[in-house]
Amino acid sequence: MAVSKRIVLHFPRRLVDRPIVYRLIKDYNLEFNILKASVTPEEEGLMVLQLSGEQKDYDRGIKYLTENGVRIQSLSQDFIRNEERCTHCGACITICPTGAFELDSVTRQVYFDNEKCVACGLCVKACPPRAMEVHF
Ligand code: SF4
Ligand code: SF4
């Protein structure tokens, strides 16, 4: 069975300059698309990937990463909306490059689909009540 998941990889400082993810293609038959990559002030490497392949290869690839000290989170856990803060003002709708926010014309509520989120971070600053929270 084929799977395709968006995940966040955290690399400890000692691994930042090693080509760890490239072995996912060569040794584990996986394909990936890098959605975001950065080095945090603590010099931890952070990469958001869309990782695709057969389930068994995916599982082996994840095992390889974790055994090498890479911490993995699922992306959907990382960008969340604080529902108590959201005022449904709609400021995030036009700024989101992937259309993750949608206005229901009947209820006038803004819905957030985190499956569409690619972690660009634009909505965090654009949201007046700071309802969008990053949990990297
Ligand atoms: S900008 Fe913030 S408050 Fe406004 S709809 Fe979007 S998430 Fe809600
Ligand atoms: S982080 Fe970027 S892609 Fe994700 S919901 Fe916010 S604006 Fe859209």
mmCIF file with all atom_site columns, C-alpha atoms and ligand atoms in Angstrom:
data_model
loop_
_atom_site.group_PDB
_atom_site.id
_atom_site.type_symbol
_atom_site.label_atom_id
_atom_site.label_alt_id
_atom_site.label_comp_id
_atom_site.label_asym_id
_atom_site.label_entity_id
_atom_site.label_seq_id
_atom_site.pdbx_PDB_ins_code
_atom_site.Cartn_x
_atom_site.Cartn_y
_atom_site.Cartn_z
_atom_site.occupancy
_atom_site.B_iso_or_equiv
_atom_site.pdbx_formal_charge
_atom_site.auth_seq_id
_atom_site.auth_comp_id
_atom_site.auth_asym_id
_atom_site.auth_atom_id
_atom_site.pdbx_PDB_model_num
ATOM   1   C  CA  . MET A 1 1   ? 0.000   0.000  0.000  1.00 0.00 ? 1   MET A CA  1
ATOM   2   C  CA  . ALA A 1 2   ? 1.370   3.418  -0.956 1.00 0.00 ? 2   ALA A CA  1
ATOM   3   C  CA  . VAL A 1 3   ? 1.453   6.232  1.593  1.00 0.00 ? 3   VAL A CA  1
ATOM   4   C  CA  . SER A 1 4   ? 2.274   9.921  1.385  1.00 0.00 ? 4   SER A CA  1
ATOM   5   C  CA  . LYS A 1 5   ? 2.706   11.879 4.606  1.00 0.00 ? 5   LYS A CA  1
ATOM   6   C  CA  . ARG A 1 6   ? 3.925   15.307 5.615  1.00 0.00 ? 6   ARG A CA  1
ATOM   7   C  CA  . ILE A 1 7   ? 6.343   15.104 8.491  1.00 0.00 ? 7   ILE A CA  1
ATOM   8   C  CA  . VAL A 1 8   ? 8.632   17.415 10.431 1.00 0.00 ? 8   VAL A CA  1
ATOM   9   C  CA  . LEU A 1 9   ? 12.197  16.253 11.014 1.00 0.00 ? 9   LEU A CA  1
ATOM   10  C  CA  . HIS A 1 10  ? 14.345  17.725 13.781 1.00 0.00 ? 10  HIS A CA  1
ATOM   11  C  CA  . PHE A 1 11  ? 18.066  17.136 13.340 1.00 0.00 ? 11  PHE A CA  1
ATOM   12  C  CA  . PRO A 1 12  ? 20.397  17.484 16.311 1.00 0.00 ? 12  PRO A CA  1
ATOM   13  C  CA  . ARG A 1 13  ? 23.355  19.774 15.765 1.00 0.00 ? 13  ARG A CA  1
ATOM   14  C  CA  . ARG A 1 14  ? 25.775  16.890 15.015 1.00 0.00 ? 14  ARG A CA  1
ATOM   15  C  CA  . LEU A 1 15  ? 23.632  15.773 12.055 1.00 0.00 ? 15  LEU A CA  1
ATOM   16  C  CA  . VAL A 1 16  ? 22.860  19.146 10.439 1.00 0.00 ? 16  VAL A CA  1
ATOM   17  C  CA  . ASP A 1 17  ? 25.497  18.881 7.697  1.00 0.00 ? 17  ASP A CA  1
ATOM   18  C  CA  . ARG A 1 18  ? 25.059  15.167 6.949  1.00 0.00 ? 18  ARG A CA  1
ATOM   19  C  CA  . PRO A 1 19  ? 23.064  14.035 3.900  1.00 0.00 ? 19  PRO A CA  1
ATOM   20  C  CA  . ILE A 1 20  ? 20.788  11.805 5.969  1.00 0.00 ? 20  ILE A CA  1
ATOM   21  C  CA  . VAL A 1 21  ? 17.561  12.307 4.048  1.00 0.00 ? 21  VAL A CA  1
ATOM   22  C  CA  . TYR A 1 22  ? 19.107  11.543 0.668  1.00 0.00 ? 22  TYR A CA  1
ATOM   23  C  CA  . ARG A 1 23  ? 19.512  7.919  1.693  1.00 0.00 ? 23  ARG A CA  1
ATOM   24  C  CA  . LEU A 1 24  ? 15.728  7.710  1.832  1.00 0.00 ? 24  LEU A CA  1
ATOM   25  C  CA  . ILE A 1 25  ? 15.734  7.661  -1.975 1.00 0.00 ? 25  ILE A CA  1
ATOM   26  C  CA  . LYS A 1 26  ? 18.739  5.441  -2.533 1.00 0.00 ? 26  LYS A CA  1
ATOM   27  C  CA  . ASP A 1 27  ? 18.275  2.835  0.185  1.00 0.00 ? 27  ASP A CA  1
ATOM   28  C  CA  . TYR A 1 28  ? 14.561  2.957  0.980  1.00 0.00 ? 28  TYR A CA  1
ATOM   29  C  CA  . ASN A 1 29  ? 12.902  3.620  -2.416 1.00 0.00 ? 29  ASN A CA  1
ATOM   30  C  CA  . LEU A 1 30  ? 11.119  6.664  -1.043 1.00 0.00 ? 30  LEU A CA  1
ATOM   31  C  CA  . GLU A 1 31  ? 10.401  9.986  -2.732 1.00 0.00 ? 31  GLU A CA  1
ATOM   32  C  CA  . PHE A 1 32  ? 10.379  13.249 -0.880 1.00 0.00 ? 32  PHE A CA  1
ATOM   33  C  CA  . ASN A 1 33  ? 9.576   16.855 -1.496 1.00 0.00 ? 33  ASN A CA  1
ATOM   34  C  CA  . ILE A 1 34  ? 11.152  19.395 0.853  1.00 0.00 ? 34  ILE A CA  1
ATOM   35  C  CA  . LEU A 1 35  ? 8.477   21.895 1.858  1.00 0.00 ? 35  LEU A CA  1
ATOM   36  C  CA  . LYS A 1 36  ? 10.627  23.870 4.277  1.00 0.00 ? 36  LYS A CA  1
ATOM   37  C  CA  . ALA A 1 37  ? 14.149  23.711 5.708  1.00 0.00 ? 37  ALA A CA  1
ATOM   38  C  CA  . SER A 1 38  ? 15.844  25.879 8.302  1.00 0.00 ? 38  SER A CA  1
ATOM   39  C  CA  . VAL A 1 39  ? 18.336  25.936 11.141 1.00 0.00 ? 39  VAL A CA  1
ATOM   40  C  CA  . THR A 1 40  ? 16.972  27.180 14.448 1.00 0.00 ? 40  THR A CA  1
ATOM   41  C  CA  . PRO A 1 41  ? 18.867  29.606 16.746 1.00 0.00 ? 41  PRO A CA  1
ATOM   42  C  CA  . GLU A 1 42  ? 19.895  26.559 18.803 1.00 0.00 ? 42  GLU A CA  1
ATOM   43  C  CA  . GLU A 1 43  ? 21.382  25.219 15.545 1.00 0.00 ? 43  GLU A CA  1
ATOM   44  C  CA  . GLU A 1 44  ? 18.946  22.366 15.358 1.00 0.00 ? 44  GLU A CA  1
ATOM   45  C  CA  . GLY A 1 45  ? 18.050  21.503 11.752 1.00 0.00 ? 45  GLY A CA  1
ATOM   46  C  CA  . LEU A 1 46  ? 14.378  21.490 10.907 1.00 0.00 ? 46  LEU A CA  1
ATOM   47  C  CA  . MET A 1 47  ? 12.889  20.116 7.710  1.00 0.00 ? 47  MET A CA  1
ATOM   48  C  CA  . VAL A 1 48  ? 9.298   19.689 6.584  1.00 0.00 ? 48  VAL A CA  1
ATOM   49  C  CA  . LEU A 1 49  ? 8.944   16.861 4.087  1.00 0.00 ? 49  LEU A CA  1
ATOM   50  C  CA  . GLN A 1 50  ? 6.277   15.217 2.014  1.00 0.00 ? 50  GLN A CA  1
ATOM   51  C  CA  . LEU A 1 51  ? 7.469   11.613 2.147  1.00 0.00 ? 51  LEU A CA  1
ATOM   52  C  CA  . SER A 1 52  ? 5.944   9.036  -0.219 1.00 0.00 ? 52  SER A CA  1
ATOM   53  C  CA  . GLY A 1 53  ? 6.393   5.376  -1.000 1.00 0.00 ? 53  GLY A CA  1
ATOM   54  C  CA  . GLU A 1 54  ? 5.223   1.893  -0.129 1.00 0.00 ? 54  GLU A CA  1
ATOM   55  C  CA  . GLN A 1 55  ? 4.168   1.479  3.500  1.00 0.00 ? 55  GLN A CA  1
ATOM   56  C  CA  . LYS A 1 56  ? 6.914   -1.048 4.283  1.00 0.00 ? 56  LYS A CA  1
ATOM   57  C  CA  . ASP A 1 57  ? 9.598   1.234  2.778  1.00 0.00 ? 57  ASP A CA  1
ATOM   58  C  CA  . TYR A 1 58  ? 8.113   4.210  4.620  1.00 0.00 ? 58  TYR A CA  1
ATOM   59  C  CA  . ASP A 1 59  ? 8.265   2.331  7.931  1.00 0.00 ? 59  ASP A CA  1
ATOM   60  C  CA  . ARG A 1 60  ? 11.878  1.257  7.273  1.00 0.00 ? 60  ARG A CA  1
ATOM   61  C  CA  . GLY A 1 61  ? 12.824  4.821  6.321  1.00 0.00 ? 61  GLY A CA  1
ATOM   62  C  CA  . ILE A 1 62  ? 11.295  6.265  9.487  1.00 0.00 ? 62  ILE A CA  1
ATOM   63  C  CA  . LYS A 1 63  ? 13.116  3.637  11.547 1.00 0.00 ? 63  LYS A CA  1
ATOM   64  C  CA  . TYR A 1 64  ? 16.387  4.568  9.853  1.00 0.00 ? 64  TYR A CA  1
ATOM   65  C  CA  . LEU A 1 65  ? 15.843  8.264  10.636 1.00 0.00 ? 65  LEU A CA  1
ATOM   66  C  CA  . THR A 1 66  ? 14.954  7.742  14.280 1.00 0.00 ? 66  THR A CA  1
ATOM   67  C  CA  . GLU A 1 67  ? 17.841  5.311  14.805 1.00 0.00 ? 67  GLU A CA  1
ATOM   68  C  CA  . ASN A 1 68  ? 20.145  8.056  13.549 1.00 0.00 ? 68  ASN A CA  1
ATOM   69  C  CA  . GLY A 1 69  ? 18.867  10.534 16.103 1.00 0.00 ? 69  GLY A CA  1
ATOM   70  C  CA  . VAL A 1 70  ? 16.326  12.410 13.986 1.00 0.00 ? 70  VAL A CA  1
ATOM   71  C  CA  . ARG A 1 71  ? 13.163  13.346 15.888 1.00 0.00 ? 71  ARG A CA  1
ATOM   72  C  CA  . ILE A 1 72  ? 9.993   13.087 13.827 1.00 0.00 ? 72  ILE A CA  1
ATOM   73  C  CA  . GLN A 1 73  ? 6.604   14.754 14.226 1.00 0.00 ? 73  GLN A CA  1
ATOM   74  C  CA  . SER A 1 74  ? 3.570   14.623 12.008 1.00 0.00 ? 74  SER A CA  1
ATOM   75  C  CA  . LEU A 1 75  ? 2.914   18.007 10.414 1.00 0.00 ? 75  LEU A CA  1
ATOM   76  C  CA  . SER A 1 76  ? -0.765  18.101 11.283 1.00 0.00 ? 76  SER A CA  1
ATOM   77  C  CA  . GLN A 1 77  ? 0.174   18.301 14.951 1.00 0.00 ? 77  GLN A CA  1
ATOM   78  C  CA  . ASP A 1 78  ? 2.396   21.297 14.387 1.00 0.00 ? 78  ASP A CA  1
ATOM   79  C  CA  . PHE A 1 79  ? 0.161   24.036 12.982 1.00 0.00 ? 79  PHE A CA  1
ATOM   80  C  CA  . ILE A 1 80  ? -3.007  24.240 14.960 1.00 0.00 ? 80  ILE A CA  1
ATOM   81  C  CA  . ARG A 1 81  ? -5.647  26.872 15.400 1.00 0.00 ? 81  ARG A CA  1
ATOM   82  C  CA  . ASN A 1 82  ? -6.629  27.954 18.860 1.00 0.00 ? 82  ASN A CA  1
ATOM   83  C  CA  . GLU A 1 83  ? -10.380 27.838 18.379 1.00 0.00 ? 83  GLU A CA  1
ATOM   84  C  CA  . GLU A 1 84  ? -11.022 29.985 21.439 1.00 0.00 ? 84  GLU A CA  1
ATOM   85  C  CA  . ARG A 1 85  ? -8.967  32.818 19.962 1.00 0.00 ? 85  ARG A CA  1
ATOM   86  C  CA  . CYS A 1 86  ? -10.171 32.677 16.341 1.00 0.00 ? 86  CYS A CA  1
ATOM   87  C  CA  . THR A 1 87  ? -12.648 35.461 15.598 1.00 0.00 ? 87  THR A CA  1
ATOM   88  C  CA  . HIS A 1 88  ? -13.321 34.214 12.011 1.00 0.00 ? 88  HIS A CA  1
ATOM   89  C  CA  . CYS A 1 89  ? -12.143 37.559 10.657 1.00 0.00 ? 89  CYS A CA  1
ATOM   90  C  CA  . GLY A 1 90  ? -10.867 35.934 7.447  1.00 0.00 ? 90  GLY A CA  1
ATOM   91  C  CA  . ALA A 1 91  ? -7.460  37.660 7.337  1.00 0.00 ? 91  ALA A CA  1
ATOM   92  C  CA  . CYS A 1 92  ? -5.750  34.294 6.841  1.00 0.00 ? 92  CYS A CA  1
ATOM   93  C  CA  . ILE A 1 93  ? -7.787  33.255 3.792  1.00 0.00 ? 93  ILE A CA  1
ATOM   94  C  CA  . THR A 1 94  ? -6.007  35.297 1.146  1.00 0.00 ? 94  THR A CA  1
ATOM   95  C  CA  . ILE A 1 95  ? -2.567  34.988 2.691  1.00 0.00 ? 95  ILE A CA  1
ATOM   96  C  CA  . CYS A 1 96  ? -2.443  31.186 2.789  1.00 0.00 ? 96  CYS A CA  1
ATOM   97  C  CA  . PRO A 1 97  ? -0.732  29.918 -0.408 1.00 0.00 ? 97  PRO A CA  1
ATOM   98  C  CA  . THR A 1 98  ? -2.412  26.502 -0.281 1.00 0.00 ? 98  THR A CA  1
ATOM   99  C  CA  . GLY A 1 99  ? -6.000  27.480 0.454  1.00 0.00 ? 99  GLY A CA  1
ATOM   100 C  CA  . ALA A 1 100 ? -6.030  25.864 3.886  1.00 0.00 ? 100 ALA A CA  1
ATOM   101 C  CA  . PHE A 1 101 ? -8.641  28.364 5.120  1.00 0.00 ? 101 PHE A CA  1
ATOM   102 C  CA  . GLU A 1 102 ? -12.128 28.532 3.708  1.00 0.00 ? 102 GLU A CA  1
ATOM   103 C  CA  . LEU A 1 103 ? -15.063 30.770 4.471  1.00 0.00 ? 103 LEU A CA  1
ATOM   104 C  CA  . ASP A 1 104 ? -18.439 29.095 4.794  1.00 0.00 ? 104 ASP A CA  1
ATOM   105 C  CA  . SER A 1 105 ? -20.717 31.600 3.106  1.00 0.00 ? 105 SER A CA  1
ATOM   106 C  CA  . VAL A 1 106 ? -23.726 30.458 5.126  1.00 0.00 ? 106 VAL A CA  1
ATOM   107 C  CA  . THR A 1 107 ? -22.311 30.324 8.653  1.00 0.00 ? 107 THR A CA  1
ATOM   108 C  CA  . ARG A 1 108 ? -19.595 33.003 8.019  1.00 0.00 ? 108 ARG A CA  1
ATOM   109 C  CA  . GLN A 1 109 ? -17.180 30.714 9.861  1.00 0.00 ? 109 GLN A CA  1
ATOM   110 C  CA  . VAL A 1 110 ? -13.614 30.246 8.611  1.00 0.00 ? 110 VAL A CA  1
ATOM   111 C  CA  . TYR A 1 111 ? -12.600 26.599 8.482  1.00 0.00 ? 111 TYR A CA  1
ATOM   112 C  CA  . PHE A 1 112 ? -9.008  25.446 8.734  1.00 0.00 ? 112 PHE A CA  1
ATOM   113 C  CA  . ASP A 1 113 ? -7.913  22.267 6.925  1.00 0.00 ? 113 ASP A CA  1
ATOM   114 C  CA  . ASN A 1 114 ? -4.490  21.397 8.303  1.00 0.00 ? 114 ASN A CA  1
ATOM   115 C  CA  . GLU A 1 115 ? -4.103  18.634 5.695  1.00 0.00 ? 115 GLU A CA  1
ATOM   116 C  CA  . LYS A 1 116 ? -3.478  21.436 3.171  1.00 0.00 ? 116 LYS A CA  1
ATOM   117 C  CA  . CYS A 1 117 ? -0.945  23.257 5.346  1.00 0.00 ? 117 CYS A CA  1
ATOM   118 C  CA  . VAL A 1 118 ? 2.682   23.278 4.131  1.00 0.00 ? 118 VAL A CA  1
ATOM   119 C  CA  . ALA A 1 119 ? 4.010   25.089 7.197  1.00 0.00 ? 119 ALA A CA  1
ATOM   120 C  CA  . CYS A 1 120 ? 4.982   28.342 5.472  1.00 0.00 ? 120 CYS A CA  1
ATOM   121 C  CA  . GLY A 1 121 ? 4.101   30.276 8.644  1.00 0.00 ? 121 GLY A CA  1
ATOM   122 C  CA  . LEU A 1 122 ? 2.456   33.259 6.903  1.00 0.00 ? 122 LEU A CA  1
ATOM   123 C  CA  . CYS A 1 123 ? -0.809  32.945 8.795  1.00 0.00 ? 123 CYS A CA  1
ATOM   124 C  CA  . VAL A 1 124 ? 0.837   33.192 12.196 1.00 0.00 ? 124 VAL A CA  1
ATOM   125 C  CA  . LYS A 1 125 ? 1.745   36.871 11.838 1.00 0.00 ? 125 LYS A CA  1
ATOM   126 C  CA  . ALA A 1 126 ? -1.281  37.695 9.713  1.00 0.00 ? 126 ALA A CA  1
ATOM   127 C  CA  . CYS A 1 127 ? -3.788  36.532 12.313 1.00 0.00 ? 127 CYS A CA  1
ATOM   128 C  CA  . PRO A 1 128 ? -4.831  39.547 14.447 1.00 0.00 ? 128 PRO A CA  1
ATOM   129 C  CA  . PRO A 1 129 ? -5.699  37.597 17.635 1.00 0.00 ? 129 PRO A CA  1
ATOM   130 C  CA  . ARG A 1 130 ? -2.728  35.215 17.164 1.00 0.00 ? 130 ARG A CA  1
ATOM   131 C  CA  . ALA A 1 131 ? -4.957  32.193 16.887 1.00 0.00 ? 131 ALA A CA  1
ATOM   132 C  CA  . MET A 1 132 ? -2.547  30.198 14.721 1.00 0.00 ? 132 MET A CA  1
ATOM   133 C  CA  . GLU A 1 133 ? 0.008   28.374 16.816 1.00 0.00 ? 133 GLU A CA  1
ATOM   134 C  CA  . VAL A 1 134 ? 3.186   26.621 15.722 1.00 0.00 ? 134 VAL A CA  1
ATOM   135 C  CA  . HIS A 1 135 ? 4.228   23.577 17.682 1.00 0.00 ? 135 HIS A CA  1
ATOM   136 C  CA  . PHE A 1 136 ? 7.597   22.605 16.235 1.00 0.00 ? 136 PHE A CA  1
HETATM 137 S  S1  . SF4 B 2 .   ? -6.879  35.357 10.711 1.00 0.00 ? 1   SF4 B S1  1
HETATM 138 FE FE1 . SF4 B 2 .   ? -6.906  34.278 12.685 1.00 0.00 ? 1   SF4 B FE1 1
HETATM 139 S  S2  . SF4 B 2 .   ? -8.758  35.001 13.686 1.00 0.00 ? 1   SF4 B S2  1
HETATM 140 FE FE2 . SF4 B 2 .   ? -8.944  35.520 11.536 1.00 0.00 ? 1   SF4 B FE2 1
HETATM 141 S  S3  . SF4 B 2 .   ? -10.060 33.737 10.662 1.00 0.00 ? 1   SF4 B S3  1
HETATM 142 FE FE3 . SF4 B 2 .   ? -7.868  33.360 10.387 1.00 0.00 ? 1   SF4 B FE3 1
HETATM 143 S  S4  . SF4 B 2 .   ? -7.297  32.107 12.183 1.00 0.00 ? 1   SF4 B S4  1
HETATM 144 FE FE4 . SF4 B 2 .   ? -9.249  33.081 12.652 1.00 0.00 ? 1   SF4 B FE4 1
HETATM 145 S  S1  . SF4 B 2 .   ? 1.296   27.942 7.744  1.00 0.00 ? 2   SF4 B S1  1
HETATM 146 FE FE1 . SF4 B 2 .   ? 1.101   28.666 5.613  1.00 0.00 ? 2   SF4 B FE1 1
HETATM 147 S  S2  . SF4 B 2 .   ? 0.221   26.922 4.518  1.00 0.00 ? 2   SF4 B S2  1
HETATM 148 FE FE2 . SF4 B 2 .   ? -0.130  26.537 6.679  1.00 0.00 ? 2   SF4 B FE2 1
HETATM 149 S  S3  . SF4 B 2 .   ? -2.147  27.374 7.087  1.00 0.00 ? 2   SF4 B S3  1
HETATM 150 FE FE3 . SF4 B 2 .   ? -0.673  29.008 7.568  1.00 0.00 ? 2   SF4 B FE3 1
HETATM 151 S  S4  . SF4 B 2 .   ? -0.519  30.227 5.675  1.00 0.00 ? 2   SF4 B S4  1
HETATM 152 FE FE4 . SF4 B 2 .   ? -1.474  28.253 5.126  1.00 0.00 ? 2   SF4 B FE4 1
#
